[in-house]
Amino acid sequence: MRYEDFYQRSIDDPEGFWAEQARAIHWHVPPRAILEYGDPPFRKWFAGGTTNLCHNAVDRHLDARGDQLALVAISSETGETREITYRELHDEVNVFAAMIRSLGVGRGDRVVIYMPNMAEAVFAMLACARIGAVHSVVFGGFAAHNLALRIDDARPKLLVCADAGMRGGKVIPYKPLVDAACEKARHPPAHVLVVSRGLAPEPAWVPGRDIDHAALRAEFRDARVAVEWMESNEPSYLLYTSGTTGKPKGVQRDVGGYAVALALSMWAIYDVRAGQVMFSTSDVGWAVGHSYNVYGPLIAGATSILYEGLPTHPDPGVWWSICEKYGVRTMFSSPTGIRVLKKQDAAWLRKHDLSVLQWLFLAGEPLDEPTAHWITEGIGKTIIDNYWQTETGWPVLSLMPGVDMKPVKFGSPGLPMPGYRIRVIDEGSGEDVAPGEKGVLVIEPPLPPGCLTTVWGDDARFMASYFSHFKERLYSSLDWAIRDEDGYAFILGRTDDVINVAGHRLGTREVEESCSTHPDVAEAAVVGVRDALKGQVPVVFATLKTAGEDVAGTAEAIRAQVGRQLGAIARPARVYVVGALPKTRSGKLLRRSLQALAEERDPGDLSTLDDPGALEEVRRALGRGADAGG
Ligand code: ATP
Ligand code: MG
């Protein structure tokens, strides 16, 4: 089928389209209506239908593929690999469900999960889904303060944690962070269930609150727990946005719509079907981890690979060796992950047999062209940039090799995915802009299945954050975009990242792309910095591919190049060459912190910062003065 026809059908006849897609999952009670839209922009997909995410991800596959691998959890940190079949997964999830039920958790109760990429994190998520509890996985890189904020918002009955995570061989104890967070929180959980891998020294134990996972597990060895049938629109989980742009919001996901959207995306977008293997390098704590390490592949009856560790350990070929060993068909990673590999010898990309691998999807941040070319040539596979948000739960923009593979256009995450009525509109007038012109990327409601249903406990914030930006009630992505004549979209950065130079509005992404085309630049971050004369001026922080001799000369060349490509108004006022850029653990640039430092303000909340050294470098560079002034 042609992409155009498939997509258009989802727009012209959404109820017919989604009714068909809904057949891919098991319904205990079929929906009474495909879409109820009486109270826009709130909508109910598959209203009245009852189903269960765990049943669809696990139980449903037992007959046909009980002995097939469901989950392979590989840790290059501990050196352990666990290969788990669907039958074993079913056993583990039942036991886990019995355990958490014994701790008083039931339908609608929240459970915070604070764990690294280990099999028990998946068991815990699926166990919650099984009994209708609402999980909220908090990324293990978050510090006690962030964890406490999320605890107070979600008010969990139970917190499940690991004794420790590991990164680059270094043990990061989690339990003390959990203790500190529970101390700080006003609504701490009644119980903390600790899964110990024996990595950290025996932590302090809070009697009555803390429960040892191994001991409790022994009590429920052969337990079976019936599936709780959930109305399609009940909450399945909360996922707090990473908070790059402010206080985290509890993105609330439903049950039925999410399952249907994932089922569709697995074959149509990711081109993975039952029996095939998908490897996402994401952390379970991110949206990609929820959708494409846990629920998506399992709902599809595929094998999911979960990886704990660095892309470069034990060697920079580790991802490709996993692809070879397990016959990975589709891989999913981030531009940051690829940039890490780009610093290594490209020969690592060719050491393993990748004949089964078909597609490498990258998402989460802009994919710059040089990186896209490097990896495309390096592994000789098609790279598919896809754009989505924690809020949407699955891609808004991508290509669909499972339906009809359209040509890749470098720099673009592609075309709208089924059900997404996207528009690019003028920020001021709210009118659609012409092809090739810049505007805000918006989605016309109702949002398709799978997207957030609200912000946890705060419908008003849901409205204010996403639906209050334009006269018409449109969902604002808060990202700038351009669509070309063929309908391909290009993302130009966040609307709050705009630089206003003497009344001219520049997207940070445009300037960064321009910097990246300089042959010496590895990566560039651009921020708007206050300027008495012009309001703001673009300031660049760049990392170089090799420690060049003439840093000042390179900085000057970057300025000149941007000026040539984008016009004098965009020419960076200053270019600072640094060894590393400050990023979050999920690989997103901390632009607000960079901007604050450049304006001699407090850099703000840095608890998600990956490498404190990077920030120190920025401070040093700023203190030293610009490498190229002007
Ligand atoms: P917060 O909303 O709390 O500030 P966040 O937006 O960083 O956090 P995510 O939902 O993980 O959290 O990120 C979604 C954003 O990432 C998008 O809005 C967009 O800015 C960027 N993004 C994701 N994928 C792509 C892509 N393929 N190309 C360009 N940008 C992308
Ligand atoms: Mg966001």
XYZ file of C-alpha atoms and ligand atoms in Angstrom:
662
model
C 0.000 0.000 0.000
C 1.138 3.544 -0.649
C 2.094 5.632 2.366
C -0.184 8.406 1.116
C -3.243 6.161 1.064
C -2.545 4.599 4.435
C -2.019 7.968 6.078
C -4.936 9.660 4.352
C -7.317 6.927 5.418
C -6.374 7.567 9.068
C -7.242 11.236 8.598
C -10.407 10.895 6.493
C -11.921 8.029 8.444
C -10.205 7.888 11.832
C -12.839 5.677 13.411
C -12.739 3.144 10.593
C -8.961 3.203 10.560
C -8.519 2.755 14.304
C -11.293 0.169 14.563
C -9.240 -1.921 12.163
C -5.993 -1.348 14.074
C -7.730 -2.232 17.345
C -8.133 -5.797 16.103
C -4.416 -6.311 16.624
C -4.892 -6.493 20.393
C -7.044 -8.591 22.691
C -10.172 -6.978 24.137
C -11.920 -8.588 27.064
C -14.957 -6.427 26.306
C -14.991 -4.750 22.886
C -15.234 -0.942 22.824
C -18.707 0.592 22.695
C -17.334 3.505 20.653
C -14.055 3.906 18.773
C -13.849 7.592 19.668
C -15.784 9.712 22.149
C -15.018 13.371 21.735
C -17.673 15.205 23.733
C -15.301 17.382 25.740
C -12.476 18.589 23.464
C -9.539 18.414 23.599
C -10.069 15.480 25.997
C -10.916 12.378 24.053
C -11.649 8.763 24.762
C -10.370 6.145 22.360
C -12.066 2.770 22.462
C -14.495 3.923 25.156
C -16.074 1.151 27.172
C -13.632 -1.458 25.905
C -11.690 -3.374 28.518
C -8.248 -4.804 28.056
C -4.911 -5.150 29.847
C -1.386 -4.220 28.759
C 0.247 -7.146 30.544
C -2.162 -9.649 29.047
C -1.439 -8.305 25.567
C 2.302 -8.212 26.175
C 2.687 -11.599 27.842
C -0.224 -14.009 28.366
C -1.545 -13.687 24.847
C 1.682 -15.101 23.392
C 2.024 -18.153 25.622
C 0.385 -20.640 23.265
C 2.116 -19.633 20.067
C 5.507 -18.545 21.404
C 5.942 -19.594 25.022
C 9.472 -20.805 24.369
C 10.546 -17.862 22.255
C 12.742 -15.221 23.851
C 10.678 -12.290 25.062
C 13.362 -10.289 26.795
C 17.130 -10.358 26.713
C 18.630 -8.203 29.446
C 22.307 -7.606 28.792
C 24.554 -5.732 31.172
C 28.057 -4.895 30.078
C 28.446 -3.423 33.562
C 27.854 -6.573 35.596
C 28.746 -8.877 32.701
C 25.429 -10.683 33.117
C 23.039 -11.650 30.316
C 19.541 -12.942 31.049
C 17.579 -14.620 28.297
C 13.912 -14.816 29.257
C 11.236 -16.641 27.261
C 7.596 -15.587 27.173
C 6.770 -18.439 29.547
C 9.469 -17.369 31.990
C 8.379 -13.778 31.707
C 4.836 -14.860 32.516
C 6.084 -16.658 35.635
C 8.191 -13.730 36.785
C 5.472 -11.165 36.240
C 2.929 -13.240 38.147
C 5.295 -13.585 41.073
C 6.068 -9.885 41.037
C 2.363 -9.057 40.870
C 1.672 -11.278 43.864
C 4.499 -9.604 45.765
C 3.355 -6.053 45.215
C -0.256 -7.001 45.895
C 0.867 -8.409 49.244
C 2.262 -4.956 49.980
C -1.179 -3.424 49.572
C -0.954 -2.260 45.969
C -4.172 -2.513 43.972
C -5.967 -1.081 40.993
C -5.324 2.645 40.542
C -2.534 2.805 43.147
C 0.742 4.330 42.026
C 4.082 2.555 42.158
C 7.324 4.448 41.575
C 10.056 2.358 39.957
C 13.613 3.613 40.338
C 15.882 1.118 38.640
C 18.476 0.788 35.915
C 17.999 -1.321 32.762
C 17.588 -4.682 34.451
C 15.031 -7.429 33.962
C 13.280 -6.731 37.285
C 12.390 -3.223 36.115
C 10.415 -4.813 33.277
C 8.832 -7.376 35.625
C 7.780 -4.564 37.951
C 6.219 -2.520 35.142
C 4.298 -5.468 33.741
C 3.224 -6.567 37.226
C 1.700 -3.127 37.807
C -0.068 -3.283 34.466
C -1.359 -6.749 35.333
C -3.113 -5.634 38.527
C -4.135 -2.217 37.227
C -1.638 -0.265 39.321
C -0.189 2.889 37.755
C 3.571 2.781 37.439
C 5.838 5.745 37.250
C 9.367 4.840 36.275
C 11.824 7.502 37.378
C 15.105 7.499 35.515
C 17.897 6.240 37.760
C 20.084 9.219 36.943
C 17.774 11.579 38.806
C 18.962 12.786 42.182
C 17.033 12.613 45.457
C 15.453 16.032 44.988
C 13.942 15.136 41.593
C 12.807 11.792 42.891
C 11.110 13.486 45.854
C 9.277 15.911 43.522
C 7.929 12.984 41.521
C 6.989 11.043 44.655
C 4.997 13.984 45.945
C 3.205 14.388 42.643
C 2.414 10.702 42.137
C 1.921 9.774 45.820
C 2.894 6.128 45.401
C 1.963 3.368 47.839
C 5.122 1.539 46.902
C 8.555 2.367 45.557
C 10.563 -0.388 43.860
C 14.286 0.257 43.600
C 17.555 -1.486 42.887
C 20.376 -1.477 45.389
C 22.533 0.246 42.805
C 23.143 1.052 39.187
C 26.463 0.997 37.411
C 28.023 3.241 34.828
C 31.392 2.738 33.234
C 32.335 0.278 35.972
C 31.414 2.687 38.751
C 28.727 1.605 41.231
C 26.045 4.210 41.878
C 24.137 3.241 45.030
C 20.396 3.936 44.610
C 19.081 3.001 48.021
C 20.641 6.004 49.842
C 19.093 8.292 47.197
C 15.726 6.661 47.783
C 16.101 7.115 51.532
C 16.948 10.783 51.073
C 14.017 11.272 48.687
C 11.589 9.596 51.107
C 12.928 11.848 53.837
C 12.317 14.965 51.744
C 8.953 13.915 50.334
C 5.735 14.949 52.050
C 3.966 11.833 50.772
C 6.539 9.053 50.960
C 5.498 5.503 50.016
C 4.471 3.054 52.733
C 6.934 0.483 51.420
C 10.224 0.356 49.564
C 10.923 -2.928 47.787
C 14.666 -3.317 47.267
C 15.980 -5.541 44.476
C 19.572 -6.242 45.343
C 22.247 -7.359 42.912
C 24.819 -7.235 45.646
C 26.554 -4.288 44.007
C 26.464 -1.840 46.879
C 27.285 -2.422 50.530
C 24.223 -3.484 52.551
C 22.251 -0.244 52.932
C 20.602 1.049 56.082
C 17.246 -0.666 56.483
C 14.094 1.129 57.621
C 12.175 -1.507 59.604
C 8.555 -1.926 58.545
C 9.058 0.127 55.412
C 11.849 -1.589 53.523
C 11.260 -5.029 52.053
C 13.915 -7.327 50.656
C 12.892 -8.515 47.209
C 14.651 -11.899 47.391
C 13.021 -12.772 50.706
C 9.539 -11.767 49.602
C 9.945 -13.497 46.268
C 10.603 -16.799 48.023
C 7.126 -16.567 49.562
C 5.384 -16.302 46.194
C 7.395 -18.729 44.131
C 4.567 -20.255 42.085
C 2.003 -17.520 42.489
C -0.558 -16.737 39.807
C -2.403 -13.432 39.728
C -5.444 -12.865 37.544
C -5.346 -10.037 35.031
C -7.357 -6.945 35.990
C -9.464 -5.838 33.027
C -9.113 -2.085 32.633
C -11.398 0.322 30.872
C -9.474 1.578 27.868
C -9.124 5.119 29.248
C -8.006 4.322 32.761
C -4.432 5.387 33.475
C -1.741 2.793 32.784
C 1.295 4.815 33.751
C 2.750 8.221 34.457
C 5.967 9.377 32.933
C 7.416 12.677 34.021
C 8.866 14.718 31.172
C 12.574 15.149 31.478
C 12.149 18.724 32.537
C 14.536 20.386 30.120
C 12.128 23.308 30.032
C 10.764 23.509 33.564
C 8.938 21.668 36.333
C 8.267 18.072 35.269
C 4.758 17.126 34.220
C 3.241 13.716 34.849
C 2.332 12.600 31.357
C -0.614 10.230 31.806
C -1.081 7.350 29.415
C -4.216 5.251 28.884
C -4.480 1.493 28.352
C -6.319 0.603 25.137
C -5.288 3.499 22.939
C -1.666 3.021 23.890
C -1.738 -0.702 23.149
C -3.337 -0.141 19.739
C -0.952 2.664 18.762
C 2.071 0.581 19.749
C 0.795 -2.467 17.883
C 0.437 -0.368 14.738
C 3.800 1.347 15.138
C 5.645 -1.942 15.605
C 4.866 -3.315 12.152
C 4.137 -0.152 10.196
C 6.948 2.083 11.450
C 9.571 -0.155 13.046
C 8.939 -3.050 10.661
C 9.123 -5.644 13.442
C 6.715 -8.545 13.637
C 6.218 -11.504 15.959
C 9.358 -13.622 16.254
C 11.688 -10.823 15.151
C 14.128 -8.919 17.314
C 14.219 -5.249 18.297
C 17.059 -3.583 20.171
C 16.468 -0.189 21.678
C 19.402 1.322 23.554
C 17.124 3.568 25.604
C 16.798 3.522 29.361
C 13.496 2.126 30.670
C 13.060 5.473 32.398
C 12.419 7.301 29.121
C 9.437 7.271 26.797
C 11.347 5.211 24.224
C 12.122 2.652 26.910
C 8.453 2.328 27.863
C 7.223 2.040 24.293
C 10.041 0.205 22.512
C 11.923 -1.724 25.171
C 8.875 -2.963 27.020
C 5.343 -2.640 25.706
C 5.751 -2.321 21.933
C 7.970 -5.328 21.170
C 6.131 -7.535 23.671
C 2.682 -6.616 22.389
C 3.995 -7.530 18.928
C 5.286 -10.918 20.151
C 8.831 -9.892 19.268
C 12.038 -10.214 21.273
C 13.171 -7.066 23.079
C 16.764 -6.375 23.981
C 17.475 -4.306 27.050
C 21.015 -3.048 27.493
C 22.680 -1.667 30.605
C 26.006 -0.044 29.932
C 27.958 2.378 27.795
C 28.080 2.136 23.984
C 31.858 1.872 24.240
C 32.266 -0.835 26.874
C 33.796 -3.441 26.722
C 34.589 -2.025 23.282
C 32.932 0.372 20.801
C 31.569 -2.593 18.848
C 29.347 -3.820 21.693
C 26.012 -2.731 20.139
C 26.838 -4.352 16.818
C 27.991 -7.559 18.471
C 24.565 -7.723 20.159
C 22.902 -7.165 16.772
C 24.905 -10.028 15.333
C 24.390 -12.439 18.227
C 20.612 -12.034 18.485
C 19.790 -11.281 14.864
C 18.456 -7.813 15.556
C 16.220 -6.587 12.742
C 15.526 -3.066 13.952
C 17.662 -0.979 16.220
C 16.626 2.209 17.972
C 19.038 4.710 19.477
C 19.701 8.434 19.768
C 21.899 10.883 17.880
C 23.919 11.333 21.081
C 24.643 7.605 21.182
C 25.903 7.720 17.615
C 28.025 10.786 18.300
C 29.729 8.875 21.104
C 30.648 6.153 18.602
C 31.737 8.760 16.087
C 34.639 9.633 18.349
C 35.878 6.039 17.965
C 37.447 4.284 15.034
C 34.846 3.694 12.301
C 36.320 0.220 11.818
C 34.284 -0.869 14.868
C 31.166 -0.489 12.740
C 32.343 -3.166 10.336
C 33.552 -5.866 12.693
C 30.258 -7.711 13.036
C 27.836 -9.435 10.722
C 24.873 -7.095 10.415
C 23.103 -8.952 7.633
C 19.835 -9.252 9.605
C 19.793 -5.615 10.630
C 17.497 -3.591 8.391
C 16.909 -0.242 10.062
C 18.469 2.061 12.592
C 15.953 4.522 14.021
C 17.213 7.579 15.876
C 15.091 9.938 17.967
C 15.062 12.343 20.868
C 16.964 15.294 19.475
C 17.945 16.752 16.132
C 19.999 14.417 13.976
C 22.645 16.569 12.361
C 23.539 15.732 8.797
C 27.215 14.897 9.278
C 26.330 12.329 11.972
C 23.564 10.887 9.784
C 25.970 10.485 6.865
C 28.707 9.026 9.041
C 26.542 6.258 10.467
C 24.721 5.566 7.200
C 28.004 4.948 5.444
C 29.564 3.228 8.453
C 27.016 0.439 8.829
C 25.595 0.538 5.328
C 21.986 0.550 6.569
C 19.099 2.939 6.266
C 18.944 5.437 9.122
C 15.466 6.696 9.984
C 15.199 9.873 11.998
C 11.901 9.928 13.891
C 10.391 12.736 15.905
C 8.206 12.392 18.951
C 7.767 13.542 22.514
C 7.226 11.901 25.883
C 3.711 13.241 25.512
C 2.944 11.451 22.256
C 4.357 8.052 23.287
C 5.122 7.052 19.674
C 6.337 8.863 16.565
C 4.630 11.939 15.182
C 7.002 12.085 12.223
C 8.912 9.196 10.711
C 9.056 7.002 7.654
C 7.108 3.749 7.526
C 9.199 0.948 6.050
C 6.560 -1.580 7.133
C 4.016 0.076 4.845
C 5.867 1.888 2.095
C 9.424 3.137 2.476
C 9.752 6.681 1.211
C 13.157 8.176 0.434
C 15.177 9.454 3.374
C 15.861 13.175 3.311
C 18.817 14.004 5.478
C 17.916 16.510 8.172
C 14.236 15.558 8.186
C 12.400 13.118 10.469
C 10.046 12.516 7.578
C 6.301 12.503 7.193
C 3.300 12.538 9.541
C 2.390 9.207 11.083
C -1.146 7.783 11.025
C -3.708 9.774 12.961
C -1.551 12.867 13.348
C -3.079 15.897 11.647
C -0.041 18.063 11.703
C 0.187 21.673 10.602
C 2.907 24.268 10.622
C 1.476 27.627 11.578
C 2.620 31.174 12.064
C 3.308 31.930 15.699
C 1.515 35.267 15.574
C -1.389 34.856 13.182
C -2.016 31.149 13.698
C -2.349 30.754 9.914
C -0.703 27.880 8.065
C 2.619 28.928 6.596
C 3.635 28.130 3.037
C 5.914 25.165 2.266
C 9.498 26.092 3.066
C 8.481 28.663 5.669
C 9.101 28.360 9.355
C 6.308 28.014 11.898
C 5.231 26.150 14.984
C 4.500 22.452 14.596
C 1.002 21.763 15.911
C -1.331 18.791 15.972
C -5.027 19.243 15.356
C -6.991 17.414 18.029
C -8.262 14.859 18.757
C -4.786 13.507 19.380
C -4.462 9.951 18.052
C -4.450 6.887 20.327
C -1.318 6.511 22.440
C -0.798 10.203 23.156
C -1.163 11.541 26.673
C -4.698 11.784 28.048
C -3.902 14.538 30.542
C -1.302 15.745 33.031
C -1.639 13.636 36.172
C -4.026 15.285 38.583
C -3.996 18.547 36.673
C -6.322 18.912 33.679
C -5.816 22.664 33.836
C -2.094 22.271 33.364
C -2.719 19.910 30.453
C -4.840 22.607 28.809
C -2.481 25.448 29.639
C 0.688 23.641 28.619
C -0.429 22.260 25.299
C -3.714 23.720 24.080
C -3.671 27.402 24.982
C -1.170 28.806 22.501
C -3.450 29.560 19.574
C -6.956 30.849 18.924
C -7.949 27.482 17.624
C -7.544 24.727 20.165
C -4.440 23.096 18.716
C -1.846 20.947 20.437
C 1.411 22.872 20.345
C 4.556 20.780 20.110
C 6.537 23.864 21.153
C 8.961 23.038 18.355
C 9.722 25.050 15.224
C 9.362 23.280 11.922
C 9.369 23.692 8.165
C 7.550 21.445 5.703
C 8.853 21.139 2.199
C 6.899 20.693 -1.040
C 6.823 16.924 -0.531
C 5.403 17.203 2.988
C 8.624 16.272 4.768
C 9.037 18.144 8.030
C 12.266 19.596 9.383
C 12.511 20.418 13.089
C 14.299 23.688 13.814
C 14.447 23.616 17.601
C 12.196 24.537 20.457
C 10.053 27.626 20.414
C 11.466 28.647 23.776
C 14.988 28.307 22.365
C 14.448 31.067 19.860
C 17.083 33.772 19.593
C 15.775 37.249 18.958
C 18.461 39.371 17.319
C 17.292 42.934 16.778
C 13.784 41.664 16.092
C 14.893 38.787 13.845
C 13.919 35.391 15.175
C 16.436 32.594 14.692
C 16.003 28.959 15.662
C 18.933 27.582 17.627
C 18.873 24.501 15.414
C 19.420 26.498 12.216
C 22.516 28.106 13.631
C 23.748 24.810 15.072
C 23.312 23.024 11.747
C 25.278 25.740 10.068
C 28.095 25.438 12.619
C 28.116 21.638 12.215
C 28.868 21.854 8.527
C 32.296 23.268 9.385
C 34.665 20.319 8.907
C 36.324 20.654 12.329
C 33.135 20.870 14.387
C 31.977 17.756 16.231
C 28.947 19.370 17.846
C 27.652 22.867 18.465
C 25.244 24.403 20.945
C 23.858 27.859 20.303
C 22.119 30.091 22.810
C 20.751 33.608 22.704
C 22.617 35.848 25.108
C 21.391 39.240 26.326
C 22.895 42.140 24.453
C 22.370 45.823 25.237
C 22.197 46.804 21.603
C 20.496 43.937 19.795
C 18.368 42.376 22.512
C 20.057 39.014 22.043
C 23.012 37.698 20.108
C 23.831 34.099 19.151
C 26.672 32.601 21.148
C 28.177 29.267 20.175
C 29.743 26.539 22.277
C 31.432 24.011 20.046
C 33.355 20.789 20.439
C 35.918 19.946 17.786
C 36.695 16.601 16.176
C 40.367 16.862 16.907
C 42.159 19.130 19.310
C 43.140 21.624 16.657
C 46.200 23.801 16.788
C 44.536 27.021 15.858
C 41.433 27.139 18.045
C 40.958 30.864 17.627
C 41.201 30.510 13.865
C 38.597 27.752 13.841
C 36.253 29.808 15.993
C 36.595 32.725 13.603
C 35.986 30.432 10.640
C 32.769 29.165 12.260
C 31.510 32.720 12.741
C 32.275 33.590 9.166
C 30.648 30.458 7.857
C 27.367 31.019 9.749
C 27.355 34.615 8.557
C 27.769 33.451 4.986
C 25.129 30.740 5.209
C 22.430 32.423 7.290
C 23.169 36.114 6.961
C 25.045 38.640 9.034
C 22.256 38.806 11.603
C 22.879 35.155 12.529
C 26.651 35.495 12.783
C 27.613 34.349 16.285
C 28.846 37.124 18.517
C 31.179 34.703 20.246
C 32.347 31.142 19.698
C 33.693 29.176 22.646
C 35.545 25.960 21.952
C 35.056 23.421 24.759
C 35.936 19.771 25.316
C 32.360 18.683 26.046
C 28.868 20.165 26.060
C 26.646 19.952 29.141
C 23.894 17.423 28.518
C 21.287 15.556 30.456
C 21.663 11.851 30.982
C 19.225 11.370 28.096
C 21.531 13.296 25.805
C 19.678 16.584 25.595
C 21.644 19.797 25.589
C 21.160 21.894 28.699
C 20.749 25.095 26.695
C 19.108 26.980 29.515
C 22.105 26.362 31.737
C 24.499 27.400 28.990
C 22.521 30.553 28.436
C 22.411 31.313 32.153
C 26.165 30.890 32.498
C 26.803 33.048 29.454
C 24.635 35.726 31.079
C 26.397 35.247 34.409
C 23.299 33.874 36.044
C 22.753 30.786 38.151
C 22.676 27.715 35.850
C 19.572 26.368 37.641
C 18.640 22.764 38.286
C 21.596 20.607 37.297
C 20.531 17.316 38.805
C 20.029 15.735 35.384
C 23.479 16.827 34.226
C 25.456 13.905 32.884
C 29.018 15.098 33.243
C 29.797 17.916 35.698
C 33.153 18.338 33.966
C 31.390 19.693 30.896
C 29.896 22.544 32.882
C 33.249 23.343 34.433
C 34.726 23.560 30.951
C 32.054 26.026 29.946
C 32.748 28.133 33.027
C 36.446 28.079 32.268
C 35.899 28.970 28.618
C 33.652 31.886 29.580
C 36.163 33.087 32.136
C 38.950 32.922 29.587
C 37.042 35.124 27.190
C 35.798 34.261 23.758
C 37.994 32.329 21.409
C 36.781 34.713 18.777
C 35.358 38.026 19.892
C 33.411 40.559 18.016
P 10.479 18.808 28.723
O 9.267 18.776 27.831
O 10.188 18.424 30.116
O 11.222 20.075 28.600
P 11.858 17.246 26.717
O 11.002 17.958 25.735
O 13.331 17.349 26.553
O 11.492 17.653 28.206
P 11.161 14.697 25.522
O 9.694 14.518 25.463
O 11.986 13.499 25.769
O 11.496 15.688 26.699
O 11.701 15.320 24.188
C 10.888 15.705 23.113
C 11.570 16.801 22.347
O 12.824 16.338 21.821
C 10.809 17.283 21.140
O 9.817 18.225 21.492
C 11.926 17.881 20.282
O 12.295 19.161 20.738
C 13.081 16.925 20.541
N 13.125 15.865 19.528
C 12.729 14.582 19.660
N 12.964 13.876 18.536
C 13.515 14.727 17.647
C 13.981 14.603 16.297
N 13.928 13.456 15.649
N 14.474 15.719 15.696
C 14.535 16.896 16.355
N 14.123 17.069 17.626
C 13.613 16.004 18.271
Mg 9.033 18.552 25.834
